Coordinates of C-alpha atoms in Angstrom, one line a residue:
Chain A
X1 CA 34.4 8.9 -22.0
X2 CA 36.1 10.0 -19.7
X3 CA 34.6 10.6 -16.6
X4 CA 38.1 12.5 -14.2
X5 CA 37.8 15.3 -16.6
X6 CA 37.1 19.1 -14.5
X7 CA 34.1 19.4 -17.0
X8 CA 32.8 15.6 -16.2
X9 CA 32.2 16.5 -12.8
X10 CA 29.7 17.9 -11.1
X11 CA 30.3 20.7 -8.8
X12 CA 31.4 20.3 -4.4
X13 CA 28.2 21.4 -4.3
X14 CA 26.1 19.8 -6.3
X15 CA 23.5 17.6 -3.7
X16 CA 22.8 20.4 -1.6
X17 CA 22.3 22.5 -4.5
X18 CA 20.0 20.1 -6.7
X19 CA 17.8 19.5 -3.6
X20 CA 17.0 22.6 -2.5
X21 CA 16.4 24.3 -6.3
X22 CA 14.2 21.2 -6.4
X23 CA 12.7 21.9 -3.3
X24 CA 12.1 25.7 -4.3
X25 CA 10.6 23.9 -7.7
X26 CA 8.0 22.2 -6.5
X27 CA 7.0 24.6 -3.9
X28 CA 6.9 26.8 -6.4
X29 CA 4.4 24.9 -8.6
X30 CA 2.6 23.0 -6.2
X31 CA -1.0 24.5 -7.3
X32 CA -0.8 24.3 -11.0
X33 CA 1.3 20.5 -10.1
X34 CA -2.4 19.9 -7.6
X35 CA -4.2 21.5 -10.6
X36 CA -2.9 19.5 -13.2
X37 CA -4.1 15.9 -10.9
X38 CA -7.3 17.5 -10.4
X39 CA -7.8 17.5 -14.2
X40 CA -7.0 14.6 -15.7
X41 CA -6.7 12.8 -11.9
X42 CA -7.2 11.9 -8.3
X43 CA -6.3 15.4 -7.7
X44 CA -3.7 14.3 -4.3
X45 CA -1.1 15.1 -6.0
X46 CA -0.3 19.1 -5.0
X47 CA -1.0 18.1 -1.1
X48 CA 1.7 15.2 -1.9
X49 CA 4.2 16.9 -3.0
X50 CA 3.1 19.8 0.0
X51 CA 4.0 17.4 1.8
X52 CA 7.2 15.6 1.1
X53 CA 8.0 18.8 1.3
X54 CA 7.1 19.4 4.5
X55 CA 9.0 16.2 5.3
X56 CA 12.1 17.4 3.5
X57 CA 12.5 20.5 5.6
X58 CA 11.9 18.4 8.7
X59 CA 14.7 15.5 7.2
X60 CA 17.6 18.9 6.1
X61 CA 16.5 21.0 9.9
X62 CA 17.3 16.8 11.9
X63 CA 20.2 15.6 9.3
X64 CA 22.4 18.5 8.9
X65 CA 23.2 16.9 5.7
X66 CA 26.3 17.7 3.8
X67 CA 27.3 15.3 0.7
X68 CA 25.7 14.7 -2.6
X69 CA 24.7 11.2 -0.2
X70 CA 22.6 13.1 3.3
X71 CA 21.0 15.9 0.8
X72 CA 19.7 12.7 -1.0
X73 CA 18.4 10.9 1.0
X74 CA 16.4 13.5 3.3
X75 CA 14.9 13.7 0.0
X76 CA 14.5 9.8 -1.1
X77 CA 13.1 9.5 2.7
X78 CA 10.8 12.3 2.5
X79 CA 8.5 11.2 -0.4
X80 CA 8.8 7.3 1.4
X81 CA 6.2 9.4 3.8
X82 CA 3.8 10.4 0.9
X83 CA 0.8 9.0 -0.1
X84 CA -0.9 7.6 -3.2
X85 CA 1.1 6.0 -5.6
X86 CA 3.6 9.3 -6.8
X87 CA 5.4 9.5 -3.2
X88 CA 6.8 5.6 -2.7
X89 CA 8.2 5.8 -6.1
X90 CA 9.7 9.1 -6.1
X91 CA 11.0 7.6 -3.5
X92 CA 12.4 5.1 -4.9
X93 CA 13.9 6.7 -7.8
X94 CA 15.3 9.4 -5.4
X95 CA 16.6 6.6 -3.4
X96 CA 18.6 5.1 -6.6
X97 CA 20.4 8.1 -7.0
X98 CA 21.7 8.7 -3.6
X99 CA 23.5 5.7 -4.3
X100 CA 25.4 7.1 -7.4
X101 CA 27.0 9.1 -3.9
X102 CA 28.4 5.6 -2.3
X103 CA 31.0 5.6 -4.6
X104 CA 31.9 9.5 -4.7
X105 CA 32.5 9.9 -0.5
X106 CA 32.6 14.0 0.2
X107 CA 33.4 14.9 -3.5
X108 CA 29.6 14.8 -5.8
X109 CA 29.0 12.3 -8.1
X110 CA 30.2 12.5 -11.8
X111 CA 27.7 12.7 -14.7
X112 CA 28.9 9.5 -15.6
X113 CA 27.5 8.3 -12.4
X114 CA 24.8 10.1 -11.7
X115 CA 23.2 9.1 -15.2
X116 CA 23.7 5.7 -14.0
X117 CA 22.4 6.6 -11.1
X118 CA 18.8 7.9 -13.4
X119 CA 18.8 4.8 -15.8
X120 CA 18.7 2.4 -11.8
X121 CA 15.3 5.3 -10.8
X122 CA 14.5 4.6 -13.7
X123 CA 14.0 0.8 -14.2
X124 CA 13.4 1.0 -10.0
X125 CA 10.2 3.5 -11.3
X126 CA 9.1 1.0 -13.5
X127 CA 9.4 -2.6 -12.0
X128 CA 7.8 -0.8 -8.9
X129 CA 5.0 1.1 -11.1
X130 CA 5.1 -1.6 -14.1
X131 CA 4.5 2.2 -16.6
X132 CA 6.5 1.4 -20.6
X133 CA 6.4 4.9 -22.2
X134 CA 3.5 6.6 -23.6
X135 CA 1.4 5.4 -20.7
X136 CA 0.9 8.9 -19.6
X137 CA 3.5 8.8 -16.2
X138 CA 6.8 10.4 -15.0
X139 CA 8.6 7.6 -17.2
X140 CA 7.5 9.4 -19.8
X141 CA 10.0 12.5 -19.5
X142 CA 12.2 10.4 -17.0
X143 CA 13.0 8.4 -20.3
X144 CA 13.8 10.9 -23.0
X145 CA 15.8 12.7 -20.6
X146 CA 17.8 10.1 -20.0
X147 CA 18.3 8.9 -23.5
X148 CA 19.5 12.9 -24.1
X149 CA 21.9 12.4 -21.1
X150 CA 23.6 9.5 -22.3
X151 CA 23.6 10.0 -26.4
X152 CA 25.1 14.3 -25.5
X153 CA 27.7 12.0 -23.5
X154 CA 28.8 10.1 -26.5
X155 CA 28.2 11.4 -29.0
X156 CA 31.2 14.4 -27.9
X157 CA 34.1 13.9 -25.7
X158 CA 33.9 17.9 -24.8
X159 CA 30.3 17.9 -24.2
X160 CA 30.8 19.4 -20.7
X161 CA 28.2 17.8 -17.4
X162 CA 26.3 21.0 -17.9
X163 CA 25.8 21.1 -22.0
X164 CA 25.1 17.1 -21.9
X165 CA 22.0 18.0 -18.2
X166 CA 20.5 21.0 -21.2
X167 CA 19.6 18.5 -23.1
X168 CA 18.7 16.7 -20.8
X169 CA 16.0 19.1 -19.6
X170 CA 14.9 19.8 -23.2
X171 CA 13.8 16.6 -23.5
X172 CA 11.9 16.0 -20.3
X173 CA 10.1 19.3 -20.7
X174 CA 9.4 17.8 -24.5
X175 CA 8.1 14.4 -23.7
X176 CA 6.4 15.8 -19.9
X177 CA 4.3 18.5 -22.9
X178 CA 4.2 15.7 -24.6
X179 CA 2.1 13.7 -22.4
X180 CA -0.7 16.2 -23.0
X181 CA -1.6 14.7 -26.6
X182 CA -2.1 10.8 -24.8
X183 CA -4.8 8.9 -22.9
X184 CA -3.6 7.6 -19.9
X185 CA -2.9 4.0 -19.5
X186 CA -1.6 3.7 -15.7
X187 CA -1.4 5.6 -13.1
X188 CA -3.6 8.2 -11.3
X189 CA -5.3 9.1 -15.0
X190 CA -6.6 5.7 -16.3
X191 CA -9.2 5.6 -14.0
X192 CA -10.4 8.9 -16.2
X193 CA -9.2 7.6 -19.1
X194 CA -10.1 10.3 -22.4
X195 CA -10.8 13.1 -19.4
X196 CA -6.8 12.9 -19.8
X197 CA -6.4 14.3 -22.8
X198 CA -5.7 17.1 -23.2
X199 CA -3.6 17.9 -19.5
X200 CA -0.3 17.6 -18.7
X201 CA 0.4 14.6 -16.3
X202 CA 1.7 16.2 -13.6
X203 CA 3.9 12.8 -12.4
X204 CA 6.2 13.7 -15.6
X205 CA 6.2 17.6 -14.9
X206 CA 7.4 17.2 -11.4
X207 CA 9.7 14.7 -13.4
X208 CA 11.1 17.3 -16.0
X209 CA 11.1 19.2 -12.6
X210 CA 14.0 16.7 -10.8
X211 CA 15.9 17.0 -14.1
X212 CA 16.0 20.8 -14.8
X213 CA 16.4 21.2 -10.7
X214 CA 19.6 18.6 -11.2
X215 CA 21.1 21.1 -14.3
X216 CA 20.2 24.3 -12.6
X217 CA 22.1 22.9 -10.2
X218 CA 25.5 22.0 -12.1
X219 CA 25.5 24.7 -13.7
X220 CA 25.3 26.6 -10.3
X221 CA 22.0 29.2 -11.2
X222 CA 20.1 27.9 -8.2
X223 CA 16.9 28.1 -10.7
X224 CA 14.8 25.8 -12.3
X225 CA 12.9 26.4 -15.6
X226 CA 9.4 25.8 -14.1
X227 CA 7.2 28.2 -16.7
X228 CA 6.4 25.5 -19.3
X229 CA 3.8 24.2 -16.6
X230 CA 0.2 24.8 -17.2
Chain B
X1 CA -27.7 12.5 7.8
X2 CA -25.8 10.1 9.9
X3 CA -23.6 11.1 12.7
X4 CA -20.3 10.0 13.9
X5 CA -18.7 10.3 17.7
X6 CA -15.3 11.7 16.6
X7 CA -13.2 14.6 17.7
X8 CA -11.5 16.9 14.4
X9 CA -11.8 13.9 11.8
X10 CA -8.1 14.1 11.7
X11 CA -7.2 13.2 15.0
X12 CA -9.4 9.4 14.5
X13 CA -6.5 7.3 13.9
X14 CA -4.3 8.4 16.0
X15 CA -6.1 8.8 18.6
X16 CA -8.1 4.8 18.1
X17 CA -5.0 4.4 17.9
X18 CA -3.9 4.7 21.6
X19 CA -7.3 4.0 22.8
X20 CA -6.8 1.2 22.2
X21 CA -3.5 0.5 23.4
X22 CA -4.3 2.3 26.9
X23 CA -7.0 -0.6 27.1
X24 CA -4.6 -3.2 26.9
X25 CA -1.5 -2.3 28.5
X26 CA -0.8 -5.8 29.1
X27 CA -0.6 -6.6 25.3
X28 CA 0.2 -4.0 23.2
X29 CA 2.5 -0.7 23.2
X30 CA 2.5 1.7 21.0
X31 CA 4.9 3.7 18.5
X32 CA 2.2 6.8 17.5
X33 CA 4.9 8.3 15.0
X34 CA 4.4 6.1 12.1
X35 CA 1.1 4.8 14.1
X36 CA 2.7 1.5 14.5
X37 CA 1.4 -0.7 16.9
X38 CA 3.8 -3.8 19.0
X39 CA 3.4 -6.3 21.4
X40 CA 4.1 -5.0 24.7
X41 CA 7.3 -7.6 25.8
X42 CA 8.5 -7.7 22.0
X43 CA 9.2 -11.8 21.8
X44 CA 13.1 -12.9 20.5
X45 CA 13.9 -15.4 18.3
X46 CA 10.6 -16.1 16.4
X47 CA 9.8 -15.3 12.5
X48 CA 8.2 -11.8 12.5
X49 CA 4.5 -11.3 11.8
X50 CA 3.6 -7.4 10.3
X51 CA 0.4 -6.3 9.0
X52 CA -1.8 -3.6 8.6
X53 CA -3.3 -1.6 5.8
X54 CA -5.6 1.1 6.4
X55 CA -8.3 2.0 9.0
X56 CA -11.9 1.5 9.4
X57 CA -11.8 -1.6 9.2
X58 CA -11.4 -2.5 12.7
X59 CA -9.8 -4.8 15.0
X60 CA -8.2 -5.7 11.7
X61 CA -5.2 -4.8 11.4
X62 CA -3.9 -3.9 16.1
X63 CA -6.6 -5.7 17.3
X64 CA -5.1 -8.9 16.2
X65 CA -1.7 -8.0 17.8
X66 CA -0.4 -10.6 20.8
X67 CA 0.7 -13.9 21.6
X68 CA 0.3 -16.8 18.7
X69 CA -1.0 -14.2 16.5
X70 CA 1.4 -10.4 14.8
X71 CA 4.2 -9.2 16.7
X72 CA 3.7 -5.6 14.8
X73 CA 0.5 -3.7 12.9
X74 CA 0.2 -0.4 11.5
X75 CA -2.0 1.6 10.4
X76 CA -3.0 4.2 7.4
X77 CA -5.9 6.8 7.2
X78 CA -9.2 5.2 6.7
X79 CA -9.2 2.9 3.5
X80 CA -5.4 4.9 2.3
X81 CA -2.3 2.7 2.4
X82 CA 0.2 2.9 5.1
X83 CA 3.1 5.3 3.8
X84 CA 6.2 3.1 3.1
X85 CA 8.0 4.4 5.9
X86 CA 5.1 3.3 8.1
X87 CA 5.7 0.0 6.6
X88 CA 9.3 0.9 7.2
X89 CA 9.1 1.4 10.6
X90 CA 6.3 -1.3 11.2
X91 CA 8.5 -4.4 9.4
X92 CA 11.8 -3.0 11.5
X93 CA 9.6 -3.3 15.0
X94 CA 8.8 -7.0 14.1
X95 CA 12.3 -8.3 13.6
X96 CA 13.5 -10.9 16.4
X97 CA 16.0 -12.4 13.9
X98 CA 14.6 -14.5 12.5
X99 CA 13.1 -12.4 9.3
X100 CA 9.5 -11.1 8.8
X101 CA 6.2 -12.1 7.7
X102 CA 4.3 -9.0 5.8
X103 CA 0.9 -10.0 6.0
X104 CA -0.1 -7.3 2.8
X105 CA -4.3 -7.7 1.6
X106 CA -4.2 -7.0 -2.2
X107 CA -4.5 -4.0 -2.9
X108 CA -2.6 -1.7 -5.1
X109 CA -1.3 1.1 -2.5
X110 CA -0.1 -1.4 0.6
X111 CA 1.7 -4.0 -1.8
X112 CA 3.4 -1.0 -3.4
X113 CA 4.7 0.5 0.0
X114 CA 5.6 -2.8 1.6
X115 CA 7.7 -4.1 -1.4
X116 CA 8.6 -1.1 -0.8
X117 CA 9.8 -1.2 3.4
X118 CA 10.5 -5.2 2.8
X119 CA 13.4 -3.4 -0.2
X120 CA 14.6 -1.6 2.8
X121 CA 14.6 -3.7 5.2
X122 CA 16.9 -5.4 3.2
X123 CA 19.7 -2.4 4.2
X124 CA 19.3 -3.6 7.3
X125 CA 19.7 -7.5 6.3
X126 CA 16.1 -8.0 7.5
X127 CA 14.4 -11.0 5.9
X128 CA 10.6 -10.1 4.2
X129 CA 9.3 -12.7 2.9
X130 CA 5.5 -12.0 1.8
X131 CA 1.7 -13.4 2.0
X132 CA -0.6 -11.4 -0.2
X133 CA -4.1 -12.3 0.8
X134 CA -6.8 -12.6 -2.2
X135 CA -10.0 -13.6 -1.4
X136 CA -12.9 -12.1 -2.6
X137 CA -14.2 -14.4 -5.2
X138 CA -16.1 -10.7 -6.8
X139 CA -13.4 -9.4 -7.9
X140 CA -11.6 -13.0 -9.9
X141 CA -12.2 -12.0 -13.3
X142 CA -9.7 -14.3 -14.0
X143 CA -8.0 -10.6 -16.2
X144 CA -4.3 -11.8 -15.6
X145 CA -3.0 -8.1 -16.1
X146 CA -5.6 -6.9 -13.4
X147 CA -5.1 -6.3 -10.4
X148 CA -6.5 -9.9 -9.2
X149 CA -8.5 -10.7 -6.2
X150 CA -8.7 -7.9 -3.3
X151 CA -8.1 -9.4 -0.3
X152 CA -11.2 -9.8 2.4
X153 CA -11.7 -11.2 5.8
X154 CA -9.7 -15.0 5.1
X155 CA -6.4 -12.2 6.6
X156 CA -7.8 -13.5 9.9
X157 CA -7.0 -17.6 9.0
X158 CA -3.7 -16.2 7.6
X159 CA -2.4 -13.9 10.4
X160 CA -3.7 -16.3 13.0
X161 CA -1.8 -19.8 11.2
X162 CA 1.1 -17.8 10.6
X163 CA 1.2 -16.8 14.2
X164 CA 0.6 -20.2 15.6
X165 CA 3.3 -21.3 13.3
X166 CA 5.3 -17.9 14.1
X167 CA 4.8 -19.1 17.9
X168 CA 5.9 -22.6 16.8
X169 CA 9.4 -22.0 15.8
X170 CA 8.7 -22.1 12.6
X171 CA 11.3 -20.7 9.6
X172 CA 11.3 -17.8 7.5
X173 CA 10.2 -19.9 4.7
X174 CA 7.3 -22.4 6.5
X175 CA 5.9 -19.6 8.2
X176 CA 5.4 -18.0 4.4
X177 CA 4.2 -20.8 2.9
X178 CA 1.9 -21.4 5.7
X179 CA 0.0 -18.1 5.0
X180 CA 0.3 -18.4 1.4
X181 CA -1.7 -22.0 1.3
X182 CA -4.0 -20.4 3.1
X183 CA -4.6 -17.6 1.2
X184 CA -4.4 -19.2 -1.8
X185 CA -8.1 -22.3 -0.4
X186 CA -9.7 -19.8 1.0
X187 CA -12.4 -17.7 -0.7
X188 CA -15.2 -15.2 0.6
X189 CA -18.0 -13.5 -0.6
X190 CA -19.9 -10.3 0.8
X191 CA -23.2 -8.0 0.7
X192 CA -23.9 -5.4 2.0
X193 CA -28.0 -4.0 2.7
X194 CA -26.4 -0.1 3.3
X195 CA -22.8 1.8 2.7
X196 CA -20.9 2.3 5.5
X197 CA -20.1 6.5 5.4
X198 CA -16.7 8.3 6.7
X199 CA -16.4 9.5 10.0
X200 CA -17.2 13.4 9.2
X201 CA -19.8 12.6 6.6
X202 CA -23.1 12.5 6.5
X203 CA -23.9 10.2 4.1
X204 CA -23.3 7.0 3.3
X205 CA -20.9 5.7 0.2
X206 CA -23.4 4.2 -1.6
X207 CA -27.6 3.9 -1.7
X208 CA -29.5 1.7 -2.2
X209 CA -32.8 0.8 -2.5
X210 CA -35.1 -0.3 0.1
X211 CA -35.3 -3.6 -1.9
X212 CA -31.8 -3.7 -3.3
X213 CA -29.3 -5.7 -2.3
X214 CA -25.6 -5.5 -2.8
X215 CA -23.5 -8.5 -3.4
X216 CA -20.1 -8.9 -3.3
X217 CA -19.9 -5.9 -2.1
X218 CA -15.5 -4.6 -1.7
X219 CA -14.9 -3.0 2.3
X220 CA -13.8 0.2 1.6
X221 CA -17.6 1.3 -0.3
X222 CA -16.9 -1.0 -3.9
X223 CA -19.4 -1.5 -5.4
X224 CA -20.4 -4.9 -6.0
X225 CA -20.9 -7.6 -9.1
X226 CA -24.4 -6.0 -8.6
X227 CA -27.9 -5.5 -7.0
X228 CA -30.1 -8.4 -6.8
X229 CA -33.6 -9.2 -4.9
X230 CA -33.2 -8.0 -1.0
X231 CA -34.6 -11.6 1.2
X232 CA -33.9 -13.0 4.4
X233 CA -31.6 -14.5 6.1
X234 CA -31.7 -17.8 4.4
X235 CA -31.8 -16.2 1.2
X236 CA -28.4 -13.9 1.8
X237 CA -27.1 -17.0 3.6
X238 CA -27.7 -18.8 -0.2
X239 CA -26.3 -15.7 -2.4
X240 CA -23.0 -16.4 -0.4
X241 CA -22.3 -19.7 0.0
X242 CA -23.3 -21.2 -4.1
X243 CA -20.8 -19.1 -5.3
X244 CA -17.9 -20.4 -2.8
X245 CA -19.0 -24.0 -3.4
X246 CA -19.1 -23.5 -6.2
X247 CA -15.4 -21.7 -6.6
X248 CA -14.6 -24.4 -4.1
X249 CA -15.2 -27.4 -5.2
X250 CA -16.8 -28.5 -2.2
X251 CA -18.1 -31.8 -1.7
X252 CA -19.2 -34.9 0.5
X253 CA -16.9 -35.7 2.8
X254 CA -15.6 -32.0 2.8
X255 CA -13.7 -30.5 6.1
X256 CA -14.3 -25.9 6.0
X257 CA -12.8 -23.2 8.5
X258 CA -16.4 -20.9 8.0
X259 CA -15.8 -17.2 9.1
X260 CA -18.9 -15.5 9.5
X261 CA -18.5 -11.9 9.4
X262 CA -20.1 -8.0 10.0
X263 CA -19.3 -5.1 8.2
X264 CA -20.0 -3.4 10.9
X265 CA -22.7 -3.1 11.1
X266 CA -24.6 -6.1 11.6
X267 CA -25.5 -7.1 15.0
X268 CA -24.6 -10.5 16.8
X269 CA -27.9 -11.6 16.0
X270 CA -28.3 -11.3 12.5
X271 CA -24.8 -12.6 12.4
X272 CA -25.6 -16.1 14.5
X273 CA -28.4 -15.5 12.3
X274 CA -26.5 -16.4 9.1
X275 CA -24.4 -18.6 10.8
X276 CA -26.9 -20.7 11.4
X277 CA -28.5 -21.2 7.5
X278 CA -25.0 -21.9 6.9
X279 CA -24.3 -25.2 9.1
X280 CA -27.7 -26.2 7.4
X281 CA -27.0 -25.4 4.1
X282 CA -23.1 -27.6 4.3
X283 CA -25.0 -29.9 6.6
X284 CA -27.5 -30.9 3.9
X285 CA -24.6 -30.7 1.1
X286 CA -22.6 -33.3 3.8
X287 CA -19.4 -30.4 4.5
X288 CA -18.9 -30.1 8.3
X289 CA -17.7 -26.6 9.3
X290 CA -14.7 -28.2 11.7
X291 CA -13.9 -24.6 12.8
X292 CA -15.8 -21.4 12.3
X293 CA -15.6 -17.5 14.2
X294 CA -18.6 -15.7 14.4
X295 CA -18.7 -12.1 14.7
X296 CA -17.8 -8.5 12.8
X297 CA -13.7 -9.4 12.7
X298 CA -13.1 -7.4 9.6
X299 CA -15.2 -4.6 8.8
X300 CA -15.8 -1.7 6.4
X301 CA -16.9 1.3 8.4
X302 CA -20.3 0.4 9.3
X303 CA -21.6 -1.4 6.3
X304 CA -24.6 -3.1 7.5
X305 CA -23.4 -6.4 5.6
X306 CA -22.0 -9.7 6.2
X307 CA -19.3 -11.9 4.7
X308 CA -19.0 -15.6 4.4
X309 CA -15.6 -16.8 4.0
X310 CA -14.5 -20.8 3.5
X311 CA -11.2 -22.8 3.5
X312 CA -11.0 -25.9 3.1
X313 CA -9.5 -27.6 5.9
X314 CA -6.3 -30.3 6.9
X315 CA -4.7 -31.3 10.1
X316 CA -1.9 -29.2 10.4
X317 CA -4.2 -25.9 9.8
X318 CA -6.6 -27.3 12.4
X319 CA -3.6 -27.5 15.3
X320 CA -2.2 -24.1 13.4
X321 CA -6.0 -22.9 14.3
X322 CA -6.3 -24.9 17.9
X323 CA -3.1 -23.4 19.2
X324 CA -3.2 -20.8 21.3
X325 CA -3.9 -16.9 20.7
X326 CA -3.7 -13.8 23.2
X327 CA -5.1 -10.2 21.4
X328 CA -7.3 -8.0 21.8
X329 CA -10.0 -9.1 18.9
X330 CA -9.4 -13.4 19.3
X331 CA -8.2 -15.1 22.6
X332 CA -8.6 -18.9 23.1

């Protein structure tokens, strides 16, 4: 693949668009995510999402980010100030996404750099959280998204960054909705066992919103797909 | 109905930290944003020592900040880990250029947040080592995939020995090794006659019958291994001592460090009865208590209960234990 072709770069304001779209999506679905967590978890995820976004607003005001890396740093620091297990794990995931901006300087990262960063973030979350695919965690939407993104970029040199991110979004949403069919083995929902059957894992849903927001930040629409969470 | 001496329960931890620091102006300073307590005069040219965890276990951890023990303590909400960002601030505050040892009780949230803070501290070229404290014998299931034993009162021993070694100029690796050795040799057993009550709650975390004792209880109101019939102080001491003796394989001629610890709602007369009984039992077995602490050091809100911690003691550990210490909760 050739990352330097215009169709494979991410737009100049990608960091800002990605983070603000995600903020909107998480605030807009915090009630639903909290409800999922009450049905199959310890019930604190909605509060944690709101706290993280409150921290994000404070960081954005204090730091006035301009580069991609600065936007993602405000996001990861916001999550690291949140309790539970999801806060630190999302924090470390976004920290790896921020690193994708190291080589990019003032520009947005290429889709290849962004894809590598998603994969690095997945590895970090799995190193700390010890979850595998199928354990009913955020990995269940992240892993298929990374796979779909790589496959789309490698299958056809003409595939654009936006097209590849659409493929990743579809895979992430499918992965998240499929968690309703599984019983938790790691993370918050593992404490309730069979009661998690039939309920989408809120961590996987939030992760799907991350991928959806990346797509919406790249295609310029600025709107993530949140209607499927219930 | 249990009443508590609180203002807004949300403000309990920051207000308590403020009170502690105001009461020890020569020893402590407060970094309020991250709920971090440091020494009033930061140490230089030594390995830094940071610990922390959920609140509700006072005087642990902030009560052990001072010369000869911790450099920094960080407090989470009651029974909840401090966030990674808080631990990061605490770890940076503990650094004096020779690396930082993080002393962490073995709970999933604490371990996760301290590990993350250690990794991010690397961005600032701060070297860190984690010493995990996992002394609670009641949670020794032998399951390699499980969460492992919980960390309880042996934290005081680890903080004291590491603190003395760091003060004497030991390296990062040496301080960590001393901590790990102590953690690997110390074991604790606990029991409760009644559970603690969260500040602002009316009811305790679990209820026990008048004739019941919860054996192997944790310091967060976790239920124990099981319930046994109530008995007198000598009998309760024996309940805790027997599994410890077996696990530590104590023999005639051995020397130990003992902590008789109150869990928050136990009065000193009761603790002295347990200490007396422990001395007699071990003396009969030819085991000498070379050093001991009797008091409430690692508590669980107002739980009425006790724990006994034993660690076989060698000469180096005795020297480190005897080294001067000046903190709000431990001074000699």
